[in-house]
Amino acid sequence: MGVITRFAPSPTGFLHLGHAASALFAWRQAQEEGGTFLLRIEDIDSSRCRSSYVTQIFEDLRWLGLHWPQPVLYQSQRMAVYRQALDVLQAKGLLYPCFCTRKEAVLSAPQEGDEAFAVYTGACRNLTTPPPLREPALRLDMQKACALAGPLSWYDAACGRVVEADPARFGDVILARRDIKTSYHLAVCVDDAAQGVTLVTRGEDLRAVTDIHCLIQTLLDLPRPAYAHHPLLRDEKGQRLAKRDQSLSLGALRQKGLSPQAVIEQACFNQG
Ligand code: GLU
């Protein structure tokens, strides 16, 4: 079957040049090795996702010349599968309900000056009487989970070396949000395994959380794919391209008269 890669956009806006770069990176890794490129729609957050964006994603990717096997996997249709995965972790005593609001949960010791690295205080970890009338999120008891999993590592296919994983630095991450009952971390691990993905390609902004994904894979007894993270495209000010910046959306570039080939060249220019 060969290598299986995937592009997994969230349909919360139009794809831009950076997404094209990411999709093409996955596409090329599959093509170079006679493998398969899959598409997955990461639409667990129904308040932010729109079906019109999904339609546009298909159109944009086809315009770039990409194709993928059917059926496309929609995460919104897999809530029962995520629930089962949570049940497995719960049965191992690794989850606890967290009633903190976002504000309360924020967060003891931000590391590396980056809010994404802020760590939960653990206020709800040993709660005996839960506060009534508030839906809880489910957090992973990181210390217990790491003790159970033992040493972890993943293969960085971009650098050709094995990387030691240190998920503990993220603290007790949320695996089921109170509003959507699952999370990116849980769903991405469950679905990469379900789709037989052997090489996860994605932007370097997600490199660090690969450590969390290794832990979840081990706890759920899922296979570990290899990973290749690519640099993010940036604008002339050095800012990451964002979905809200419509000027570089693929639709806008197409309307300006750019050919798919010109967009592909622009998208891949910075990827080396
Ligand atoms: N849905 C994620 C995003 O759009 C992709 C996550 C991944 O590739 O692991 O950023």
PDB file of C-alpha atoms and ligand atoms in Angstrom:
ATOM      1  CA  MET A   1       0.000   0.000   0.000  1.00  0.00           C
ATOM      2  CA  GLY A   2       2.974   2.362   0.570  1.00  0.00           C
ATOM      3  CA  VAL A   3       2.995   5.619   2.450  1.00  0.00           C
ATOM      4  CA  ILE A   4      -0.368   7.147   3.416  1.00  0.00           C
ATOM      5  CA  THR A   5      -0.460  10.898   4.042  1.00  0.00           C
ATOM      6  CA  ARG A   6      -3.375  13.205   4.730  1.00  0.00           C
ATOM      7  CA  PHE A   7      -4.414  16.821   4.607  1.00  0.00           C
ATOM      8  CA  ALA A   8      -6.794  17.631   7.448  1.00  0.00           C
ATOM      9  CA  PRO A   9      -8.201  21.157   7.194  1.00  0.00           C
ATOM     10  CA  SER A  10     -10.788  22.622   9.550  1.00  0.00           C
ATOM     11  CA  PRO A  11     -13.542  24.268   7.480  1.00  0.00           C
ATOM     12  CA  THR A  12     -13.591  27.500   9.458  1.00  0.00           C
ATOM     13  CA  GLY A  13     -12.635  29.718   6.525  1.00  0.00           C
ATOM     14  CA  PHE A  14     -11.306  29.689   3.000  1.00  0.00           C
ATOM     15  CA  LEU A  15      -8.031  27.939   2.255  1.00  0.00           C
ATOM     16  CA  HIS A  16      -5.096  30.262   1.618  1.00  0.00           C
ATOM     17  CA  LEU A  17      -1.672  29.885   0.135  1.00  0.00           C
ATOM     18  CA  GLY A  18      -0.347  28.348   3.362  1.00  0.00           C
ATOM     19  CA  HIS A  19      -2.955  25.593   3.218  1.00  0.00           C
ATOM     20  CA  ALA A  20      -2.061  24.955  -0.394  1.00  0.00           C
ATOM     21  CA  ALA A  21       1.560  24.558   0.678  1.00  0.00           C
ATOM     22  CA  SER A  22       0.540  22.122   3.397  1.00  0.00           C
ATOM     23  CA  ALA A  23      -1.728  20.081   1.127  1.00  0.00           C
ATOM     24  CA  LEU A  24       0.923  19.966  -1.583  1.00  0.00           C
ATOM     25  CA  PHE A  25       3.544  18.847   0.929  1.00  0.00           C
ATOM     26  CA  ALA A  26       1.362  15.877   1.913  1.00  0.00           C
ATOM     27  CA  TRP A  27       0.486  15.207  -1.715  1.00  0.00           C
ATOM     28  CA  ARG A  28       4.133  15.154  -2.805  1.00  0.00           C
ATOM     29  CA  GLN A  29       5.250  12.876   0.002  1.00  0.00           C
ATOM     30  CA  ALA A  30       2.608  10.396  -1.139  1.00  0.00           C
ATOM     31  CA  GLN A  31       3.354  10.811  -4.867  1.00  0.00           C
ATOM     32  CA  GLU A  32       7.095  10.420  -4.454  1.00  0.00           C
ATOM     33  CA  GLU A  33       6.638   7.032  -2.888  1.00  0.00           C
ATOM     34  CA  GLY A  34       3.703   5.785  -4.914  1.00  0.00           C
ATOM     35  CA  GLY A  35       1.479   6.124  -1.861  1.00  0.00           C
ATOM     36  CA  THR A  36      -1.936   7.545  -1.097  1.00  0.00           C
ATOM     37  CA  PHE A  37      -3.025  11.070  -0.204  1.00  0.00           C
ATOM     38  CA  LEU A  38      -6.150  11.313   1.943  1.00  0.00           C
ATOM     39  CA  LEU A  39      -8.394  14.216   2.823  1.00  0.00           C
ATOM     40  CA  ARG A  40     -10.040  14.568   6.210  1.00  0.00           C
ATOM     41  CA  ILE A  41     -12.409  17.335   7.269  1.00  0.00           C
ATOM     42  CA  GLU A  42     -11.727  18.322  10.880  1.00  0.00           C
ATOM     43  CA  ASP A  43     -15.110  19.774  11.724  1.00  0.00           C
ATOM     44  CA  ILE A  44     -15.631  18.867  15.385  1.00  0.00           C
ATOM     45  CA  ASP A  45     -16.298  22.477  16.346  1.00  0.00           C
ATOM     46  CA  SER A  46     -19.703  22.966  14.737  1.00  0.00           C
ATOM     47  CA  SER A  47     -19.943  26.555  15.988  1.00  0.00           C
ATOM     48  CA  ARG A  48     -16.995  27.558  13.777  1.00  0.00           C
ATOM     49  CA  CYS A  49     -17.276  25.181  10.813  1.00  0.00           C
ATOM     50  CA  ARG A  50     -19.434  25.764   7.700  1.00  0.00           C
ATOM     51  CA  SER A  51     -20.415  23.323   4.963  1.00  0.00           C
ATOM     52  CA  SER A  52     -19.882  26.069   2.380  1.00  0.00           C
ATOM     53  CA  TYR A  53     -16.208  26.122   3.373  1.00  0.00           C
ATOM     54  CA  VAL A  54     -16.060  22.342   2.893  1.00  0.00           C
ATOM     55  CA  THR A  55     -17.423  22.689  -0.641  1.00  0.00           C
ATOM     56  CA  GLN A  56     -14.846  25.370  -1.343  1.00  0.00           C
ATOM     57  CA  ILE A  57     -12.024  23.212   0.077  1.00  0.00           C
ATOM     58  CA  PHE A  58     -12.882  20.428  -2.370  1.00  0.00           C
ATOM     59  CA  GLU A  59     -13.036  22.894  -5.229  1.00  0.00           C
ATOM     60  CA  ASP A  60      -9.741  24.606  -4.349  1.00  0.00           C
ATOM     61  CA  LEU A  61      -7.841  21.345  -3.951  1.00  0.00           C
ATOM     62  CA  ARG A  62      -9.202  19.930  -7.216  1.00  0.00           C
ATOM     63  CA  TRP A  63      -8.245  23.166  -8.947  1.00  0.00           C
ATOM     64  CA  LEU A  64      -4.679  22.589  -7.706  1.00  0.00           C
ATOM     65  CA  GLY A  65      -4.812  19.174  -9.365  1.00  0.00           C
ATOM     66  CA  LEU A  66      -5.091  17.070  -6.219  1.00  0.00           C
ATOM     67  CA  HIS A  67      -7.368  14.080  -5.847  1.00  0.00           C
ATOM     68  CA  TRP A  68      -8.101  11.649  -3.073  1.00  0.00           C
ATOM     69  CA  PRO A  69     -10.061   8.470  -2.461  1.00  0.00           C
ATOM     70  CA  GLN A  70     -13.688   8.592  -1.327  1.00  0.00           C
ATOM     71  CA  PRO A  71     -15.290   8.660   1.093  1.00  0.00           C
ATOM     72  CA  VAL A  72     -13.768  11.687   2.776  1.00  0.00           C
ATOM     73  CA  LEU A  73     -13.747  11.311   6.551  1.00  0.00           C
ATOM     74  CA  TYR A  74     -15.701  13.962   8.461  1.00  0.00           C
ATOM     75  CA  GLN A  75     -14.817  14.150  12.133  1.00  0.00           C
ATOM     76  CA  SER A  76     -18.276  15.460  13.000  1.00  0.00           C
ATOM     77  CA  GLN A  77     -19.638  12.006  12.116  1.00  0.00           C
ATOM     78  CA  ARG A  78     -17.333  10.180  14.479  1.00  0.00           C
ATOM     79  CA  MET A  79     -18.392  11.380  17.902  1.00  0.00           C
ATOM     80  CA  ALA A  80     -19.302   7.832  19.013  1.00  0.00           C
ATOM     81  CA  VAL A  81     -15.803   6.617  18.140  1.00  0.00           C
ATOM     82  CA  TYR A  82     -14.223   9.426  20.156  1.00  0.00           C
ATOM     83  CA  ARG A  83     -16.541   8.593  23.048  1.00  0.00           C
ATOM     84  CA  GLN A  84     -15.293   4.985  22.962  1.00  0.00           C
ATOM     85  CA  ALA A  85     -11.693   6.175  23.084  1.00  0.00           C
ATOM     86  CA  LEU A  86     -12.515   8.391  26.058  1.00  0.00           C
ATOM     87  CA  ASP A  87     -14.176   5.395  27.749  1.00  0.00           C
ATOM     88  CA  VAL A  88     -10.955   3.403  27.375  1.00  0.00           C
ATOM     89  CA  LEU A  89      -8.954   6.179  29.029  1.00  0.00           C
ATOM     90  CA  GLN A  90     -11.591   6.619  31.698  1.00  0.00           C
ATOM     91  CA  ALA A  91     -11.527   2.894  32.495  1.00  0.00           C
ATOM     92  CA  LYS A  92      -7.783   3.241  33.073  1.00  0.00           C
ATOM     93  CA  GLY A  93      -8.444   6.051  35.561  1.00  0.00           C
ATOM     94  CA  LEU A  94      -6.653   8.608  33.395  1.00  0.00           C
ATOM     95  CA  LEU A  95      -9.374  11.237  32.949  1.00  0.00           C
ATOM     96  CA  TYR A  96     -11.000  13.599  35.395  1.00  0.00           C
ATOM     97  CA  PRO A  97     -13.788  16.136  34.989  1.00  0.00           C
ATOM     98  CA  CYS A  98     -12.720  19.755  35.066  1.00  0.00           C
ATOM     99  CA  PHE A  99     -15.310  22.400  35.897  1.00  0.00           C
ATOM    100  CA  CYS A 100     -13.035  25.399  35.551  1.00  0.00           C
ATOM    101  CA  THR A 101     -13.998  28.130  33.151  1.00  0.00           C
ATOM    102  CA  ARG A 102     -11.374  29.103  30.656  1.00  0.00           C
ATOM    103  CA  LYS A 103     -10.408  32.005  32.859  1.00  0.00           C
ATOM    104  CA  GLU A 104     -10.134  29.921  36.019  1.00  0.00           C
ATOM    105  CA  ALA A 105      -8.091  27.294  34.233  1.00  0.00           C
ATOM    106  CA  VAL A 106      -5.498  29.824  33.147  1.00  0.00           C
ATOM    107  CA  LEU A 107      -2.927  28.590  34.000  1.00  0.00           C
ATOM    108  CA  SER A 108       0.033  28.374  36.262  1.00  0.00           C
ATOM    109  CA  ALA A 109       3.393  28.565  34.666  1.00  0.00           C
ATOM    110  CA  PRO A 110       3.455  29.609  31.065  1.00  0.00           C
ATOM    111  CA  GLN A 111       6.643  28.266  29.573  1.00  0.00           C
ATOM    112  CA  GLU A 112       8.643  29.638  26.702  1.00  0.00           C
ATOM    113  CA  GLY A 113       6.594  32.879  26.894  1.00  0.00           C
ATOM    114  CA  ASP A 114       3.849  31.293  24.852  1.00  0.00           C
ATOM    115  CA  GLU A 115       0.254  30.880  26.037  1.00  0.00           C
ATOM    116  CA  ALA A 116       0.039  27.651  24.097  1.00  0.00           C
ATOM    117  CA  PHE A 117       2.530  26.240  26.586  1.00  0.00           C
ATOM    118  CA  ALA A 118       0.622  27.388  29.660  1.00  0.00           C
ATOM    119  CA  VAL A 119      -0.068  24.518  32.012  1.00  0.00           C
ATOM    120  CA  TYR A 120      -3.311  23.840  33.885  1.00  0.00           C
ATOM    121  CA  THR A 121      -3.123  24.395  37.646  1.00  0.00           C
ATOM    122  CA  GLY A 122      -4.765  21.068  38.431  1.00  0.00           C
ATOM    123  CA  ALA A 123      -7.495  22.697  40.531  1.00  0.00           C
ATOM    124  CA  CYS A 124     -10.050  19.995  39.648  1.00  0.00           C
ATOM    125  CA  ARG A 125      -7.668  17.031  39.784  1.00  0.00           C
ATOM    126  CA  ASN A 126      -8.694  15.868  43.229  1.00  0.00           C
ATOM    127  CA  LEU A 127     -12.159  17.323  43.407  1.00  0.00           C
ATOM    128  CA  THR A 128     -14.486  15.353  45.673  1.00  0.00           C
ATOM    129  CA  THR A 129     -17.690  17.359  45.290  1.00  0.00           C
ATOM    130  CA  PRO A 130     -18.110  18.722  41.798  1.00  0.00           C
ATOM    131  CA  PRO A 131     -19.787  22.113  41.490  1.00  0.00           C
ATOM    132  CA  PRO A 132     -23.355  21.592  40.268  1.00  0.00           C
ATOM    133  CA  LEU A 133     -24.899  22.811  37.038  1.00  0.00           C
ATOM    134  CA  ARG A 134     -21.786  23.121  35.027  1.00  0.00           C
ATOM    135  CA  GLU A 135     -20.878  20.742  32.228  1.00  0.00           C
ATOM    136  CA  PRO A 136     -17.308  19.490  32.744  1.00  0.00           C
ATOM    137  CA  ALA A 137     -14.461  19.145  30.301  1.00  0.00           C
ATOM    138  CA  LEU A 138     -12.373  15.967  30.612  1.00  0.00           C
ATOM    139  CA  ARG A 139      -8.688  16.346  31.327  1.00  0.00           C
ATOM    140  CA  LEU A 140      -5.928  13.789  31.071  1.00  0.00           C
ATOM    141  CA  ASP A 141      -4.107  13.165  34.337  1.00  0.00           C
ATOM    142  CA  MET A 142      -0.728  13.714  32.767  1.00  0.00           C
ATOM    143  CA  GLN A 143       1.404  12.335  35.567  1.00  0.00           C
ATOM    144  CA  LYS A 144      -0.535   9.096  35.763  1.00  0.00           C
ATOM    145  CA  ALA A 145      -0.667   8.815  31.987  1.00  0.00           C
ATOM    146  CA  CYS A 146       3.081   9.304  31.576  1.00  0.00           C
ATOM    147  CA  ALA A 147       3.822   6.800  34.329  1.00  0.00           C
ATOM    148  CA  LEU A 148       1.619   4.233  32.604  1.00  0.00           C
ATOM    149  CA  ALA A 149       3.004   4.879  29.129  1.00  0.00           C
ATOM    150  CA  GLY A 150       6.721   4.929  30.000  1.00  0.00           C
ATOM    151  CA  PRO A 151       9.322   6.534  27.715  1.00  0.00           C
ATOM    152  CA  LEU A 152       7.965   7.768  24.385  1.00  0.00           C
ATOM    153  CA  SER A 153       9.507   8.732  21.085  1.00  0.00           C
ATOM    154  CA  TRP A 154       8.512   9.443  17.504  1.00  0.00           C
ATOM    155  CA  TYR A 155      10.260   9.339  14.153  1.00  0.00           C
ATOM    156  CA  ASP A 156      10.901  12.716  12.580  1.00  0.00           C
ATOM    157  CA  ALA A 157      10.922  11.845   8.891  1.00  0.00           C
ATOM    158  CA  ALA A 158      11.906  15.401   7.914  1.00  0.00           C
ATOM    159  CA  CYS A 159      15.164  15.165   9.890  1.00  0.00           C
ATOM    160  CA  GLY A 160      15.584  11.396   9.684  1.00  0.00           C
ATOM    161  CA  ARG A 161      15.905  10.887  13.423  1.00  0.00           C
ATOM    162  CA  VAL A 162      14.043   9.618  16.441  1.00  0.00           C
ATOM    163  CA  VAL A 163      12.827  12.320  18.856  1.00  0.00           C
ATOM    164  CA  GLU A 164      12.203  11.725  22.566  1.00  0.00           C
ATOM    165  CA  ALA A 165       8.708  12.875  23.526  1.00  0.00           C
ATOM    166  CA  ASP A 166       8.062  14.915  26.665  1.00  0.00           C
ATOM    167  CA  PRO A 167       4.284  15.348  26.935  1.00  0.00           C
ATOM    168  CA  ALA A 168       4.461  16.100  30.677  1.00  0.00           C
ATOM    169  CA  ARG A 169       5.405  19.709  29.953  1.00  0.00           C
ATOM    170  CA  PHE A 170       1.870  20.346  28.701  1.00  0.00           C
ATOM    171  CA  GLY A 171       0.240  19.403  32.003  1.00  0.00           C
ATOM    172  CA  ASP A 172      -3.278  17.987  32.200  1.00  0.00           C
ATOM    173  CA  VAL A 173      -4.494  18.689  28.668  1.00  0.00           C
ATOM    174  CA  ILE A 174      -8.199  18.654  27.802  1.00  0.00           C
ATOM    175  CA  LEU A 175      -9.235  15.594  25.803  1.00  0.00           C
ATOM    176  CA  ALA A 176     -12.959  16.387  25.741  1.00  0.00           C
ATOM    177  CA  ARG A 177     -14.038  19.999  25.635  1.00  0.00           C
ATOM    178  CA  ARG A 178     -17.204  20.790  27.568  1.00  0.00           C
ATOM    179  CA  ASP A 179     -18.937  22.073  24.436  1.00  0.00           C
ATOM    180  CA  ILE A 180     -17.934  19.507  21.807  1.00  0.00           C
ATOM    181  CA  LYS A 181     -17.147  16.422  23.938  1.00  0.00           C
ATOM    182  CA  THR A 182     -13.931  15.698  22.131  1.00  0.00           C
ATOM    183  CA  SER A 183     -10.773  17.596  21.242  1.00  0.00           C
ATOM    184  CA  TYR A 184      -8.290  18.064  18.456  1.00  0.00           C
ATOM    185  CA  HIS A 185      -5.683  15.932  20.252  1.00  0.00           C
ATOM    186  CA  LEU A 186      -7.976  12.960  20.760  1.00  0.00           C
ATOM    187  CA  ALA A 187      -9.688  13.073  17.367  1.00  0.00           C
ATOM    188  CA  VAL A 188      -6.469  13.470  15.386  1.00  0.00           C
ATOM    189  CA  CYS A 189      -4.900  10.384  16.994  1.00  0.00           C
ATOM    190  CA  VAL A 190      -7.995   8.227  16.657  1.00  0.00           C
ATOM    191  CA  ASP A 191      -8.507   9.222  13.021  1.00  0.00           C
ATOM    192  CA  ASP A 192      -4.908   8.995  11.839  1.00  0.00           C
ATOM    193  CA  ALA A 193      -5.019   5.411  13.106  1.00  0.00           C
ATOM    194  CA  ALA A 194      -8.477   4.700  11.642  1.00  0.00           C
ATOM    195  CA  GLN A 195      -7.349   5.944   8.229  1.00  0.00           C
ATOM    196  CA  GLY A 196      -4.068   4.005   8.338  1.00  0.00           C
ATOM    197  CA  VAL A 197      -1.998   7.186   8.001  1.00  0.00           C
ATOM    198  CA  THR A 198       1.691   6.245   8.043  1.00  0.00           C
ATOM    199  CA  LEU A 199       3.189   9.736   7.619  1.00  0.00           C
ATOM    200  CA  VAL A 200       1.576  12.745   9.281  1.00  0.00           C
ATOM    201  CA  THR A 201       2.622  15.937   7.516  1.00  0.00           C
ATOM    202  CA  ARG A 202       1.632  19.327   8.919  1.00  0.00           C
ATOM    203  CA  GLY A 203       2.971  22.747   9.841  1.00  0.00           C
ATOM    204  CA  GLU A 204       5.784  23.171  12.323  1.00  0.00           C
ATOM    205  CA  ASP A 205       3.372  24.978  14.675  1.00  0.00           C
ATOM    206  CA  LEU A 206       2.053  21.520  15.570  1.00  0.00           C
ATOM    207  CA  ARG A 207       5.442  19.918  16.062  1.00  0.00           C
ATOM    208  CA  ALA A 208       5.470  20.310  19.846  1.00  0.00           C
ATOM    209  CA  VAL A 209       2.071  18.686  20.392  1.00  0.00           C
ATOM    210  CA  THR A 210       3.242  15.568  18.583  1.00  0.00           C
ATOM    211  CA  ASP A 211       4.520  14.571  22.030  1.00  0.00           C
ATOM    212  CA  ILE A 212       0.942  14.597  23.343  1.00  0.00           C
ATOM    213  CA  HIS A 213      -0.203  12.571  20.356  1.00  0.00           C
ATOM    214  CA  CYS A 214       2.452   9.910  21.026  1.00  0.00           C
ATOM    215  CA  LEU A 215       1.174   9.570  24.558  1.00  0.00           C
ATOM    216  CA  ILE A 216      -2.457   9.217  23.442  1.00  0.00           C
ATOM    217  CA  GLN A 217      -1.470   6.640  20.817  1.00  0.00           C
ATOM    218  CA  THR A 218       0.328   4.551  23.404  1.00  0.00           C
ATOM    219  CA  LEU A 219      -2.510   4.790  25.933  1.00  0.00           C
ATOM    220  CA  LEU A 220      -5.054   3.752  23.280  1.00  0.00           C
ATOM    221  CA  ASP A 221      -2.790   1.130  21.736  1.00  0.00           C
ATOM    222  CA  LEU A 222      -2.795   2.874  18.358  1.00  0.00           C
ATOM    223  CA  PRO A 223       0.013   2.585  15.794  1.00  0.00           C
ATOM    224  CA  ARG A 224       2.498   5.471  15.669  1.00  0.00           C
ATOM    225  CA  PRO A 225       2.908   7.143  12.261  1.00  0.00           C
ATOM    226  CA  ALA A 226       6.075   8.980  11.260  1.00  0.00           C
ATOM    227  CA  TYR A 227       5.908  12.798  11.257  1.00  0.00           C
ATOM    228  CA  ALA A 228       7.224  15.483   8.939  1.00  0.00           C
ATOM    229  CA  HIS A 229       6.571  19.104   9.898  1.00  0.00           C
ATOM    230  CA  HIS A 230       7.026  21.797   7.296  1.00  0.00           C
ATOM    231  CA  PRO A 231       7.782  25.507   7.707  1.00  0.00           C
ATOM    232  CA  LEU A 232       4.796  27.867   7.682  1.00  0.00           C
ATOM    233  CA  LEU A 233       4.349  30.428   4.964  1.00  0.00           C
ATOM    234  CA  ARG A 234       4.627  33.989   6.250  1.00  0.00           C
ATOM    235  CA  ASP A 235       3.678  37.345   4.810  1.00  0.00           C
ATOM    236  CA  GLU A 236       6.164  40.110   4.114  1.00  0.00           C
ATOM    237  CA  LYS A 237       5.954  41.209   7.789  1.00  0.00           C
ATOM    238  CA  GLY A 238       6.865  37.729   8.933  1.00  0.00           C
ATOM    239  CA  GLN A 239       3.326  36.980  10.189  1.00  0.00           C
ATOM    240  CA  ARG A 240       1.761  33.590   9.649  1.00  0.00           C
ATOM    241  CA  LEU A 241      -0.919  33.634   6.998  1.00  0.00           C
ATOM    242  CA  ALA A 242      -4.365  33.560   8.609  1.00  0.00           C
ATOM    243  CA  LYS A 243      -7.765  32.519   7.319  1.00  0.00           C
ATOM    244  CA  ARG A 244      -9.076  35.995   8.087  1.00  0.00           C
ATOM    245  CA  ASP A 245      -6.629  37.481   5.607  1.00  0.00           C
ATOM    246  CA  GLN A 246      -8.613  36.877   2.467  1.00  0.00           C
ATOM    247  CA  SER A 247      -6.171  38.428   0.026  1.00  0.00           C
ATOM    248  CA  LEU A 248      -4.186  35.222  -0.269  1.00  0.00           C
ATOM    249  CA  SER A 249      -7.169  32.875  -0.274  1.00  0.00           C
ATOM    250  CA  LEU A 250      -6.989  30.434  -3.141  1.00  0.00           C
ATOM    251  CA  GLY A 251     -10.291  31.778  -4.464  1.00  0.00           C
ATOM    252  CA  ALA A 252      -8.915  35.329  -4.524  1.00  0.00           C
ATOM    253  CA  LEU A 253      -5.729  34.222  -6.273  1.00  0.00           C
ATOM    254  CA  ARG A 254      -7.782  32.320  -8.834  1.00  0.00           C
ATOM    255  CA  GLN A 255      -9.949  35.358  -9.428  1.00  0.00           C
ATOM    256  CA  LYS A 256      -6.856  37.465  -9.954  1.00  0.00           C
ATOM    257  CA  GLY A 257      -6.152  35.137 -12.863  1.00  0.00           C
ATOM    258  CA  LEU A 258      -3.342  33.085 -11.361  1.00  0.00           C
ATOM    259  CA  SER A 259      -2.970  29.600 -12.789  1.00  0.00           C
ATOM    260  CA  PRO A 260      -2.809  26.549 -10.531  1.00  0.00           C
ATOM    261  CA  GLN A 261       0.817  26.147 -11.557  1.00  0.00           C
ATOM    262  CA  ALA A 262       1.644  29.714 -10.468  1.00  0.00           C
ATOM    263  CA  VAL A 263      -0.045  29.135  -7.107  1.00  0.00           C
ATOM    264  CA  ILE A 264       1.801  25.856  -6.650  1.00  0.00           C
ATOM    265  CA  GLU A 265       5.090  27.587  -7.360  1.00  0.00           C
ATOM    266  CA  GLN A 266       4.336  30.358  -4.873  1.00  0.00           C
ATOM    267  CA  ALA A 267       3.166  27.905  -2.249  1.00  0.00           C
ATOM    268  CA  CYS A 268       6.219  25.691  -2.565  1.00  0.00           C
ATOM    269  CA  PHE A 269       8.772  28.481  -2.962  1.00  0.00           C
ATOM    270  CA  ASN A 270       9.528  28.654   0.741  1.00  0.00           C
ATOM    271  CA  GLN A 271       9.446  24.963   1.424  1.00  0.00           C
ATOM    272  CA  GLY A 272      12.823  24.129  -0.013  1.00  0.00           C
TER     273      GLY A 272
HETATM  274  N1  GLU B   1      -7.119  20.602  11.445  1.00  0.00           N
HETATM  275  C1  GLU B   1      -5.798  21.037  11.757  1.00  0.00           C
HETATM  276  C2  GLU B   1      -5.577  22.412  11.184  1.00  0.00           C
HETATM  277  O1  GLU B   1      -6.316  22.821  10.298  1.00  0.00           O
HETATM  278  C3  GLU B   1      -4.747  20.106  11.175  1.00  0.00           C
HETATM  279  C4  GLU B   1      -4.159  19.304  12.215  1.00  0.00           C
HETATM  280  C5  GLU B   1      -3.147  18.259  11.781  1.00  0.00           C
HETATM  281  O2  GLU B   1      -2.764  18.224  10.610  1.00  0.00           O
HETATM  282  O3  GLU B   1      -2.768  17.464  12.633  1.00  0.00           O
HETATM  283  O4  GLU B   1      -4.673  23.078  11.629  1.00  0.00           O
END
